[in-house]
Amino acid sequence: MYTTAFLDVPALQAAGGTLQLPGSKSISNRVLLLAALSSGRTTVHDLLDSDDTRIMLDALRALGCGVEQTGNTVVVDGMGGQPIQRQASLFMGNAGTAIRPLTAALAVMGGDFELHGVPRMHERPIGDLVVALRQLGCQIDYTGKDGYPPLHIGQPGLQLDAPIQVRGDVSSQFLTALLMALPLVARQDIVIDVVGELISRPYIEITLNLLARFGVQVQREGWQRFTIPAGSALRSPGVVHVEADASSASYFIALGAIATASEGHRSIRIEGLGADSIQGDIRFIEAARMMGARVVSGPNWLEVSRGTWPLTAIDLDCNHIPDAAMTLAVMALYADGTTTLRNIASWRVKETDRIAAMACELRKLGATVVEGADFIQVTPPASPAHWQAASIHTYDDHRVAMCFALATFNPAGLPVRIEDPKCVAKTFPDFFEALFSLVLVDPARIPVICVDGPTASGKGTLAAQLASQLGYHLLDSGALYRITALAAKQAGLPLDPHGEDAIATLAQGLRLEFTGDRVLLAGEDVSEAIRTEEAGMNASKVSVLPRVRAALVDLQHGFRRLPGLVADGRDMGTVIFPEAPLKVFLTASAEQRAQRRFKQLISKDKSITLAALRADLEARDARDSSRSVAPLKPAADAKLLDNSHVSVEESVNLVLGWWQGKQPF
């Protein structure tokens, strides 16, 4: 997961391949709570690992529920309808699928509970659920603003004779919360009447389906009256498998509809989800087909490819796909004409006001947008020249971030900046990694920052911090010959011309990863092994072999991967990536560099004098700058940075400023 302040995604071209989606958030949190409230032990497979599910799991543990987690499998020991801990303060983050059903369950069971969350959670309405629960005799008090969390829940005096009325036109989660909680107290038939039109009905279907799996058959009269039969009780089904998330699938269905197929692929294949899913957002397929996507389905899989192009503008009531409909708003950027999405008032009370958010960010890209209380109308930019590079504000809303990643296929070839990319952790922590695994991009569009300089100038430290702050890959080219020599020695190859061909072949297949100050070779940490005196001598032996040098040049080019690369060395900007948009040549006086190296060696109990170190560095500078192949020198367009008296933090901020100055946002 990218944890950077922003993520710059270059313009993408094509896509293809296979994707395994994470589990459904809606199903995951419903199943966890039902399992906790039930009698018996439940094993949940393929649980979504996300912020929302972690919040629910933490809350269940705080209530005394036994939870054992191994990867994506969780074993829950049900509490049999009563919390073991009857007093707790529960942090709900911004997880609506956690706070609303927990509020209802705790209110009917009773205790002494505080429920609170992040500031945005305290802006999300819960008043209609509280009104419904108070009709039953539940004791719920607002400890902040009326109608919103935080809440205090006490002991109820339950009255179950009269039908319970709950509004259905703000959020279906209020009805879901009642349906999941009331089987705990179903000593008689309990009737729930929905006031107004019930929105997001497919989510109620998920709730009813899962209740049936836990032994409760709710009787339904249309979408206005629901009856929980007397004697209903939640019982563990033993084992539950969580479907892949249909809302998350929408981004990759849209990807297949928008992108041309990459070489060797005909489509985007999505595994873990079929058209027979119990999730309402699976009907996003219908909307995607209306816009021109080709979608075929089999047992537990979908395949999507581009059909009609440009896409067809649609006018659609989206009450049945409230979350996935956001993806349609970005697909509308690629449509011929104006797309109107209606009946989406629930967007206003989600993680953010999604109608306002989507309108604002779509306009940044050049679209014409009209918004209303319950609709949004999107007209794409008139031509490629009307598209604009944009920095997308994500409002701490995972779906905003994931939707707008699709804008990177714009016909103008413009990059898109996604602010706060880590917000996708709410439902899909590895979303951007999954996207990058499927897409094709012209390597020339993948940004590279080169950091060259003499020995001990601090280029490795600077490059590592730049890569960390930008979310880019890191290439420590100076370590390549040491790694190659180490791998050759481990393979028993002679480090001389007799082993040249074999070492070159070996070098081409090296699996390397640079993470901060660690170097991984085929997953093994070799950071210390390549920094010995022997490793340096062996590196010198292989560095003079022409075919090895050529192989390592190709290997270095292979590090240019999405979303970008920071490469440090001596010839990154002059030889390896001469077209890089930003080249930095880092320098420092020999005296300063000798002092830095001296401190490093002394900390490792190495015995050497400062004068000897300075003489060695000056001699090495002379050799590096005068060698016939790739001599050490700044690229003609390099930015010169003398960090003799500049801190690492100041150097990083200066280079980031140079980088920002080259962006179109």
XYZ file of C-alpha atoms in Angstrom:
665
model
C 0.000 0.000 0.000
C 1.240 3.484 -0.851
C 1.480 5.673 2.249
C 2.851 8.779 0.533
C 1.216 12.219 0.612
C 0.338 11.779 -3.056
C 0.853 9.320 -5.888
C 1.601 10.539 -9.399
C 0.350 8.090 -12.006
C 1.586 8.625 -15.579
C -0.727 8.278 -18.553
C -1.528 4.605 -19.145
C -2.147 2.912 -22.481
C -3.463 -0.649 -22.326
C -4.366 -3.358 -19.840
C -4.787 -7.102 -19.588
C -4.299 -10.036 -17.279
C -5.872 -11.750 -14.290
C -6.803 -10.263 -10.933
C -7.882 -11.864 -7.645
C -10.074 -9.390 -5.797
C -10.187 -8.927 -2.017
C -13.290 -9.972 -0.100
C -16.434 -7.866 0.093
C -16.474 -5.218 2.845
C -20.249 -5.420 3.136
C -20.224 -9.183 3.530
C -17.102 -9.263 5.722
C -18.375 -6.957 8.447
C -21.882 -8.435 8.417
C -20.484 -11.944 8.769
C -18.117 -10.936 11.585
C -20.904 -9.372 13.636
C -23.382 -12.199 12.986
C -20.727 -14.749 13.942
C -20.003 -12.841 17.160
C -23.696 -12.602 18.090
C -24.413 -16.254 17.278
C -24.184 -19.414 19.287
C -21.277 -21.607 18.185
C -17.949 -21.187 16.433
C -17.717 -19.754 12.902
C -14.739 -20.037 10.558
C -14.705 -17.173 8.067
C -12.573 -17.653 4.941
C -11.396 -14.953 2.492
C -12.170 -12.107 4.885
C -11.304 -8.665 3.578
C -8.217 -7.227 5.271
C -8.960 -3.508 5.499
C -9.389 -0.631 7.914
C -13.125 -1.320 8.276
C -12.756 -5.010 9.085
C -9.902 -4.335 11.498
C -12.149 -1.831 13.289
C -14.909 -4.424 13.589
C -12.492 -7.110 14.814
C -11.045 -4.755 17.434
C -14.553 -3.897 18.640
C -15.536 -7.566 18.939
C -12.396 -8.314 20.938
C -13.169 -5.377 23.235
C -16.603 -6.931 23.851
C -14.933 -10.181 24.944
C -15.527 -12.149 21.744
C -12.943 -14.826 21.000
C -11.227 -14.070 17.678
C -8.357 -16.014 16.142
C -6.967 -14.730 12.851
C -4.580 -16.452 10.459
C -4.140 -14.492 7.246
C -7.561 -14.043 5.644
C -9.180 -16.734 7.785
C -10.795 -15.785 11.094
C -12.328 -18.092 13.700
C -14.991 -16.383 15.817
C -16.365 -17.855 19.042
C -19.921 -16.580 19.230
C -21.109 -14.830 22.376
C -24.597 -16.358 22.208
C -26.447 -13.059 22.069
C -24.799 -11.301 25.020
C -21.531 -9.347 25.211
C -19.030 -10.840 27.626
C -17.729 -7.369 28.477
C -20.675 -5.121 29.252
C -18.666 -1.928 29.448
C -16.403 -0.669 26.646
C -15.317 2.381 24.678
C -15.261 1.435 21.000
C -13.404 3.357 18.290
C -15.292 3.063 15.000
C -12.987 5.070 12.711
C -15.068 6.005 9.663
C -16.613 2.545 9.258
C -20.354 2.870 8.693
C -20.643 -0.898 8.216
C -19.312 -1.285 11.775
C -20.872 1.492 13.866
C -24.463 1.197 12.667
C -25.064 -2.560 13.200
C -22.996 -2.501 16.411
C -25.091 0.371 17.723
C -28.278 -1.622 17.190
C -26.892 -4.871 18.599
C -25.446 -3.251 21.727
C -28.598 -1.173 22.266
C -30.894 -4.205 22.416
C -28.429 -6.238 24.511
C -27.663 -3.380 26.886
C -24.600 -2.351 28.838
C -22.403 0.693 29.224
C -20.865 1.472 25.840
C -19.277 4.491 24.155
C -19.042 4.528 20.341
C -16.962 7.205 18.643
C -14.868 7.666 15.494
C -12.869 10.062 13.374
C -14.253 13.598 12.816
C -15.967 12.592 9.561
C -17.800 9.772 11.375
C -19.203 12.405 13.722
C -20.690 14.116 10.636
C -22.416 10.982 9.295
C -26.101 10.780 10.327
C -27.268 8.043 12.671
C -30.346 9.803 14.069
C -32.926 7.737 12.156
C -31.483 4.512 13.575
C -31.449 5.979 17.088
C -35.098 7.070 16.716
C -36.050 3.538 15.654
C -34.152 1.953 18.554
C -35.661 4.357 21.075
C -39.104 3.169 19.915
C -38.071 -0.228 21.307
C -37.088 1.254 24.654
C -33.340 1.334 23.974
C -31.313 3.887 25.932
C -29.061 5.838 23.554
C -27.684 9.304 24.224
C -25.748 11.637 21.981
C -22.524 12.828 23.577
C -21.861 15.334 20.814
C -24.226 16.762 18.224
C -27.778 15.379 18.175
C -28.314 12.934 15.317
C -24.658 11.996 14.973
C -22.015 9.940 16.765
C -20.447 9.790 19.309
C -23.032 7.806 21.294
C -23.526 6.361 24.762
C -25.587 3.171 25.058
C -27.132 2.022 28.343
C -29.635 -0.589 29.559
C -32.870 -0.947 27.528
C -36.429 -1.429 28.693
C -37.595 -3.293 25.598
C -41.134 -2.931 24.233
C -41.645 -5.112 21.168
C -45.422 -5.055 20.647
C -45.774 -2.252 18.099
C -44.132 -2.152 14.660
C -40.826 -0.292 14.574
C -40.616 2.497 12.042
C -37.331 3.391 10.351
C -36.582 5.751 7.490
C -35.242 4.061 4.391
C -34.357 7.079 2.251
C -31.088 8.102 3.958
C -29.148 4.867 4.351
C -30.040 1.202 4.021
C -27.565 0.526 6.848
C -30.195 1.625 9.392
C -32.549 -1.174 8.321
C -29.653 -3.630 8.070
C -28.651 -2.773 11.645
C -32.170 -3.528 12.953
C -32.481 -6.750 10.969
C -29.203 -8.069 12.361
C -29.867 -7.025 15.978
C -33.512 -7.898 16.569
C -33.188 -11.702 16.321
C -31.371 -11.374 19.661
C -34.664 -10.401 21.360
C -37.281 -12.093 19.141
C -39.457 -13.455 21.950
C -42.398 -12.600 19.688
C -42.821 -11.509 16.091
C -41.012 -8.200 15.572
C -42.200 -5.993 12.703
C -40.153 -3.273 11.025
C -41.934 -0.780 8.786
C -39.851 1.266 6.344
C -40.908 4.907 6.045
C -40.315 6.386 2.609
C -38.547 4.767 -0.320
C -35.912 2.216 0.656
C -32.652 3.105 -1.082
C -29.770 0.713 -1.774
C -32.058 -2.320 -1.708
C -29.339 -4.720 -2.890
C -27.531 -4.211 0.421
C -30.682 -5.330 2.249
C -30.696 -8.428 0.055
C -27.148 -9.170 1.231
C -28.301 -8.803 4.841
C -31.304 -11.100 4.356
C -29.188 -13.693 2.559
C -26.612 -13.761 5.352
C -29.251 -13.844 8.100
C -30.693 -16.938 6.443
C -27.254 -18.571 6.533
C -27.156 -17.850 10.269
C -30.567 -19.452 10.789
C -32.924 -16.454 10.683
C -35.576 -16.332 7.929
C -36.921 -12.796 7.735
C -40.356 -12.436 6.163
C -40.625 -9.569 3.697
C -43.666 -7.761 2.295
C -42.283 -5.845 -0.665
C -39.680 -3.396 0.578
C -41.883 -1.745 3.211
C -42.435 -4.371 5.934
C -40.050 -6.917 7.412
C -40.974 -9.445 10.100
C -38.551 -11.324 12.322
C -40.441 -14.426 13.493
C -40.815 -15.219 17.164
C -38.177 -17.624 18.387
C -35.596 -16.537 15.832
C -32.022 -17.081 16.988
C -28.652 -16.626 15.375
C -26.777 -19.926 14.998
C -23.381 -20.391 13.433
C -23.347 -22.088 10.015
C -19.876 -23.378 10.874
C -18.022 -22.131 7.814
C -18.562 -19.021 5.689
C -16.681 -17.979 2.546
C -16.661 -14.263 1.755
C -17.221 -13.359 -1.881
C -14.829 -11.006 -3.624
C -15.982 -7.404 -3.416
C -18.330 -6.441 -6.248
C -17.849 -2.708 -5.613
C -14.080 -3.152 -5.987
C -14.696 -5.154 -9.156
C -16.324 -2.096 -10.722
C -12.951 -0.358 -11.191
C -11.546 -3.293 -13.113
C -14.720 -3.830 -15.120
C -14.366 -0.170 -16.098
C -10.673 -0.725 -16.818
C -11.557 -3.471 -19.291
C -14.141 -1.203 -20.930
C -11.764 1.769 -21.243
C -8.360 0.290 -22.062
C -7.237 -1.438 -25.218
C -5.998 -4.975 -24.598
C -2.278 -5.263 -23.909
C -0.119 -7.607 -25.954
C -0.775 -11.239 -25.136
C -4.129 -10.557 -23.456
C -7.669 -10.282 -24.723
C -9.340 -9.034 -21.576
C -9.261 -8.298 -17.865
C -10.118 -11.492 -15.983
C -11.519 -11.009 -12.479
C -11.475 -14.081 -10.239
C -13.424 -14.647 -7.037
C -16.668 -13.138 -8.323
C -19.322 -14.233 -10.803
C -22.492 -12.693 -12.204
C -24.497 -14.785 -9.692
C -23.044 -12.863 -6.734
C -25.363 -12.007 -3.830
C -24.006 -8.444 -3.889
C -26.134 -5.780 -5.501
C -23.167 -4.006 -7.038
C -22.685 -6.960 -9.371
C -25.381 -5.241 -11.439
C -22.711 -2.716 -12.336
C -22.089 -5.194 -15.161
C -25.412 -4.166 -16.721
C -24.473 -0.477 -16.653
C -21.009 -1.195 -18.066
C -22.581 -3.159 -20.920
C -24.949 -0.263 -21.604
C -21.900 1.958 -21.995
C -20.229 -0.512 -24.359
C -18.207 -2.993 -22.301
C -18.022 -6.650 -23.312
C -18.508 -8.819 -20.213
C -18.710 -12.598 -20.018
C -19.063 -14.580 -16.812
C -18.535 -18.062 -15.475
C -18.576 -19.706 -12.063
C -16.674 -17.279 -9.846
C -15.062 -15.247 -12.654
C -15.663 -12.349 -15.036
C -13.867 -11.356 -18.241
C -14.123 -7.783 -19.505
C -12.879 -6.166 -22.708
C -13.451 -2.991 -24.678
C -16.454 -3.045 -27.005
C -18.118 0.131 -28.230
C -15.664 3.027 -28.431
C -16.004 5.756 -27.454
C -18.295 4.598 -24.692
C -22.004 5.317 -24.911
C -23.444 8.000 -22.638
C -26.283 6.739 -20.419
C -29.101 8.090 -18.264
C -29.506 5.678 -15.358
C -31.303 5.312 -12.027
C -28.448 4.093 -9.817
C -30.369 3.292 -6.641
C -29.449 -0.369 -7.114
C -25.667 0.280 -7.348
C -25.004 3.296 -5.105
C -21.295 2.667 -4.477
C -20.347 1.287 -7.881
C -22.157 4.127 -9.624
C -19.240 6.393 -8.742
C -17.172 4.429 -11.243
C -19.717 5.263 -13.957
C -19.077 8.966 -13.345
C -15.428 8.516 -14.362
C -16.329 6.205 -17.249
C -18.465 9.114 -18.466
C -15.216 10.963 -19.250
C -14.749 8.510 -22.131
C -18.342 8.584 -23.400
C -19.833 10.237 -26.460
C -22.311 12.675 -24.950
C -23.659 13.476 -21.500
C -24.120 10.807 -18.827
C -26.709 11.328 -16.070
C -26.682 9.259 -12.865
C -29.894 9.611 -10.860
C -31.300 8.616 -7.467
C -27.934 8.874 -5.716
C -28.909 11.024 -2.736
C -27.128 8.521 -0.452
C -23.812 9.781 -1.894
C -24.286 12.913 0.207
C -23.947 11.032 3.533
C -21.140 8.605 2.754
C -17.461 8.942 3.678
C -17.758 12.419 2.190
C -20.406 14.276 0.194
C -19.662 12.201 -2.867
C -21.818 14.171 -5.304
C -19.970 17.382 -4.463
C -16.599 15.616 -4.399
C -17.034 13.878 -7.742
C -18.304 17.062 -9.387
C -15.334 19.079 -8.136
C -12.689 16.570 -9.202
C -14.268 15.804 -12.590
C -14.244 19.502 -13.391
C -10.497 19.607 -12.641
C -9.984 17.144 -15.512
C -11.916 19.335 -17.941
C -15.383 17.792 -17.707
C -18.582 19.820 -17.573
C -20.586 18.740 -14.537
C -24.072 19.544 -13.266
C -24.972 18.330 -9.784
C -28.280 18.204 -7.942
C -29.604 16.925 -4.654
C -29.752 13.357 -5.964
C -28.095 13.331 -9.399
C -24.909 14.138 -11.260
C -24.544 14.885 -14.974
C -21.146 14.526 -16.664
C -20.110 15.753 -20.106
C -16.539 14.791 -21.062
C -13.899 17.230 -22.310
C -14.718 18.244 -25.879
C -11.392 17.011 -27.289
C -8.001 15.719 -26.072
C -6.815 19.326 -26.023
C -9.506 20.155 -23.456
C -8.290 17.566 -20.942
C -6.341 18.969 -17.991
C -3.718 17.433 -15.728
C -5.204 17.320 -12.251
C -4.287 16.704 -8.649
C -7.268 14.771 -7.296
C -8.286 15.519 -3.738
C -9.641 12.269 -2.278
C -11.479 13.519 0.846
C -10.294 10.480 2.843
C -12.681 8.495 0.619
C -11.355 5.252 -0.817
C -13.800 5.194 -3.712
C -12.825 8.663 -4.909
C -9.178 7.572 -5.070
C -9.904 4.334 -6.923
C -12.348 5.909 -9.393
C -10.008 8.641 -10.505
C -7.109 6.274 -11.100
C -9.051 5.427 -14.284
C -8.573 8.991 -15.539
C -4.972 8.049 -16.361
C -6.184 6.568 -19.667
C -7.045 10.045 -20.913
C -6.441 10.671 -24.645
C -4.245 13.687 -23.907
C -1.582 11.495 -22.311
C -1.621 13.518 -19.077
C -0.592 12.207 -15.671
C -2.981 12.240 -12.716
C -1.998 12.918 -9.109
C -3.954 11.009 -6.457
C -3.702 12.742 -3.097
C -3.565 10.607 0.074
C -3.516 7.258 -1.774
C -3.501 5.315 1.511
C -7.213 6.071 1.934
C -7.859 2.978 -0.224
C -6.952 0.925 2.888
C -10.609 1.186 3.910
C -11.525 -1.582 1.468
C -8.654 -2.346 -0.946
C -5.183 -1.650 0.517
C -3.349 -3.007 -2.532
C -5.521 -1.320 -5.143
C -2.751 0.605 -6.891
C -0.424 -2.391 -6.895
C -3.236 -4.448 -8.469
C -3.863 -1.755 -11.082
C -0.170 -1.469 -11.978
C 0.088 -5.249 -12.363
C -2.466 -5.137 -15.196
C -1.578 -2.028 -17.176
C 0.859 -1.265 -19.959
C 2.651 2.061 -20.218
C 5.242 3.549 -22.527
C 8.484 3.374 -20.470
C 9.289 6.908 -21.605
C 6.261 8.101 -19.621
C 7.454 6.507 -16.373
C 9.232 9.287 -14.491
C 12.836 8.866 -13.390
C 14.851 11.002 -11.001
C 18.602 10.471 -11.287
C 20.918 11.186 -8.365
C 24.588 10.978 -9.352
C 27.676 11.966 -7.451
C 31.061 10.901 -6.106
C 31.668 8.391 -3.336
C 30.333 9.377 0.110
C 28.392 12.361 -1.243
C 25.202 11.031 0.367
C 23.473 10.174 -2.898
C 22.230 6.821 -1.571
C 20.561 8.412 1.445
C 19.040 11.188 -0.657
C 17.740 8.755 -3.288
C 16.213 6.432 -0.694
C 14.322 9.246 0.991
C 13.095 10.656 -2.309
C 11.825 7.228 -3.339
C 10.087 6.798 0.009
C 8.320 10.153 -0.164
C 7.188 9.689 -3.781
C 6.299 5.992 -3.567
C 8.798 5.272 -6.356
C 11.047 2.278 -6.876
C 14.682 2.645 -5.859
C 17.796 1.643 -7.802
C 21.157 1.631 -6.035
C 23.307 1.115 -9.108
C 26.497 1.215 -7.080
C 25.502 -2.044 -5.419
C 24.894 -3.920 -8.676
C 28.480 -5.025 -9.295
C 28.843 -6.090 -5.680
C 25.614 -8.098 -5.903
C 26.628 -9.606 -9.236
C 29.998 -10.642 -7.827
C 28.331 -12.144 -4.754
C 25.814 -14.097 -6.871
C 28.599 -15.291 -9.217
C 30.711 -16.452 -6.300
C 27.737 -18.292 -4.782
C 27.232 -19.988 -8.160
C 30.883 -21.027 -8.276
C 31.737 -18.917 -11.330
C 35.280 -17.582 -11.907
C 35.433 -13.792 -11.567
C 37.530 -13.304 -14.703
C 37.110 -13.412 -18.508
C 36.636 -17.198 -18.377
C 33.371 -16.685 -16.488
C 32.275 -13.581 -18.359
C 29.449 -15.105 -20.414
C 28.049 -17.072 -17.489
C 28.192 -14.052 -15.182
C 26.474 -11.881 -17.813
C 23.670 -14.443 -18.111
C 23.413 -14.596 -14.337
C 23.258 -10.800 -14.095
C 20.336 -10.621 -16.535
C 18.194 -12.748 -14.236
C 19.023 -11.177 -10.883
C 15.899 -10.536 -8.762
C 16.731 -7.425 -6.798
C 14.859 -5.076 -4.511
C 16.168 -1.956 -2.812
C 14.185 -0.800 0.222
C 15.778 2.032 2.151
C 19.154 0.754 3.327
C 18.326 -2.900 2.679
C 19.203 -4.866 -0.446
C 17.316 -8.061 -1.225
C 18.599 -10.698 -3.660
C 15.914 -13.262 -4.510
C 14.196 -12.217 -1.279
C 17.326 -12.655 0.874
C 18.820 -9.680 2.686
C 22.398 -9.300 1.397
C 22.941 -5.757 2.691
C 25.854 -6.690 4.940
C 27.335 -9.317 2.633
C 27.896 -6.821 -0.207
C 29.477 -4.173 2.007
C 32.573 -6.123 3.011
C 36.060 -5.366 1.723
C 36.067 -8.674 -0.144
C 32.780 -7.805 -1.849
C 34.293 -4.537 -3.052
C 37.363 -6.273 -4.473
C 35.187 -8.854 -6.248
C 32.995 -6.073 -7.662
C 36.090 -4.503 -9.225
C 36.878 -7.814 -10.939
C 33.487 -8.202 -12.619
C 33.114 -4.497 -13.458
C 35.835 -4.730 -16.112
C 33.987 -7.475 -18.040
C 32.221 -5.793 -21.027
C 29.385 -8.305 -21.390
C 28.642 -8.083 -17.671
C 28.479 -4.288 -17.921
C 26.068 -4.566 -20.869
C 23.863 -7.015 -18.976
C 23.716 -4.702 -15.985
C 22.737 -1.751 -18.169
C 19.730 -3.752 -19.368
C 18.961 -4.759 -15.797
C 18.985 -1.127 -14.683
C 16.564 -0.152 -17.458
C 14.237 -2.842 -16.089
C 13.896 -0.935 -12.815
C 11.855 1.706 -14.636
C 8.464 0.543 -13.401
C 5.229 2.184 -12.316
C 4.736 4.574 -10.715
C 8.336 5.831 -11.099
C 12.018 5.385 -10.224
C 14.731 7.120 -8.254
C 18.147 5.897 -9.451
C 21.430 6.718 -7.797
C 24.954 6.096 -9.033
C 27.675 7.701 -11.078
C 26.258 7.597 -14.612
C 22.475 7.415 -14.139
C 21.850 10.784 -15.783
C 24.587 10.566 -18.417
C 24.397 6.949 -19.614
C 21.528 4.900 -18.186
C 18.622 7.395 -18.168
C 19.824 10.396 -20.209
C 16.197 11.378 -20.961
C 15.197 11.510 -17.257
C 13.183 14.668 -16.524
C 15.185 15.473 -13.389
C 18.894 14.829 -12.880
C 20.663 15.816 -9.693
C 24.441 15.835 -9.317
C 25.273 15.719 -5.637
C 28.629 17.007 -4.466
C 30.423 17.765 -1.230
C 33.981 18.671 -0.420
C 36.437 15.832 0.039
C 36.903 16.961 3.622
C 33.181 16.732 4.394
C 32.837 13.371 2.670
C 35.858 12.000 4.540
C 34.361 13.083 7.847
C 31.045 11.384 7.016
C 32.734 8.156 6.032
C 34.992 8.343 9.100
C 31.962 8.521 11.413
C 30.385 5.542 9.664
C 33.503 3.403 9.982
C 34.211 4.382 13.588
C 30.642 3.389 14.522
C 31.445 -0.047 13.101
C 34.736 -0.292 15.033
C 36.820 0.130 11.874
C 40.329 1.487 12.390
C 41.330 4.208 9.917
C 42.540 7.799 9.933
C 40.659 10.799 8.615
C 43.643 11.816 6.457
C 43.823 8.390 4.845
C 40.123 8.478 4.061
C 40.373 11.892 2.447
C 43.337 10.813 0.321
C 41.460 7.686 -0.765
C 38.377 9.679 -1.765
C 40.399 12.202 -3.746
C 42.211 9.412 -5.566
C 38.922 7.668 -6.324
C 37.391 10.922 -7.607
C 40.326 11.314 -9.989
C 39.963 7.755 -11.289
C 36.169 8.003 -11.682
C 36.282 11.317 -13.535
C 39.022 10.230 -15.926
C 37.901 6.723 -16.837
C 37.210 6.123 -20.529
C 33.804 4.463 -20.037
C 31.064 6.557 -18.380
C 33.315 8.976 -16.517
C 31.883 10.622 -13.429
C 30.493 14.008 -14.460
C 27.223 15.918 -14.259
C 24.764 15.593 -17.110
C 24.514 18.773 -19.130
C 21.027 19.479 -17.718
C 21.688 18.270 -14.169
C 20.839 20.328 -11.115
C 23.991 20.760 -9.013
C 23.598 20.335 -5.271
C 26.540 20.861 -2.944
C 25.443 19.385 0.363
C 28.657 20.063 2.273
C 26.693 22.166 4.744
C 23.129 21.104 3.927
C 21.170 18.551 5.964
C 19.604 15.482 4.401
C 16.114 16.857 5.088
C 16.971 20.159 3.417
C 18.423 18.323 0.412
C 15.314 16.161 0.079
C 12.980 19.166 0.268
C 15.049 21.056 -2.293
C 14.947 18.173 -4.795
C 11.233 17.605 -4.186
C 10.725 21.284 -4.959
C 12.619 20.884 -8.241
C 10.492 17.834 -9.032
C 7.241 19.615 -8.239
C 8.309 22.437 -10.544
C 8.387 19.978 -13.445
C 4.851 18.664 -12.851
C 1.854 19.913 -14.857
C -0.562 19.988 -11.922
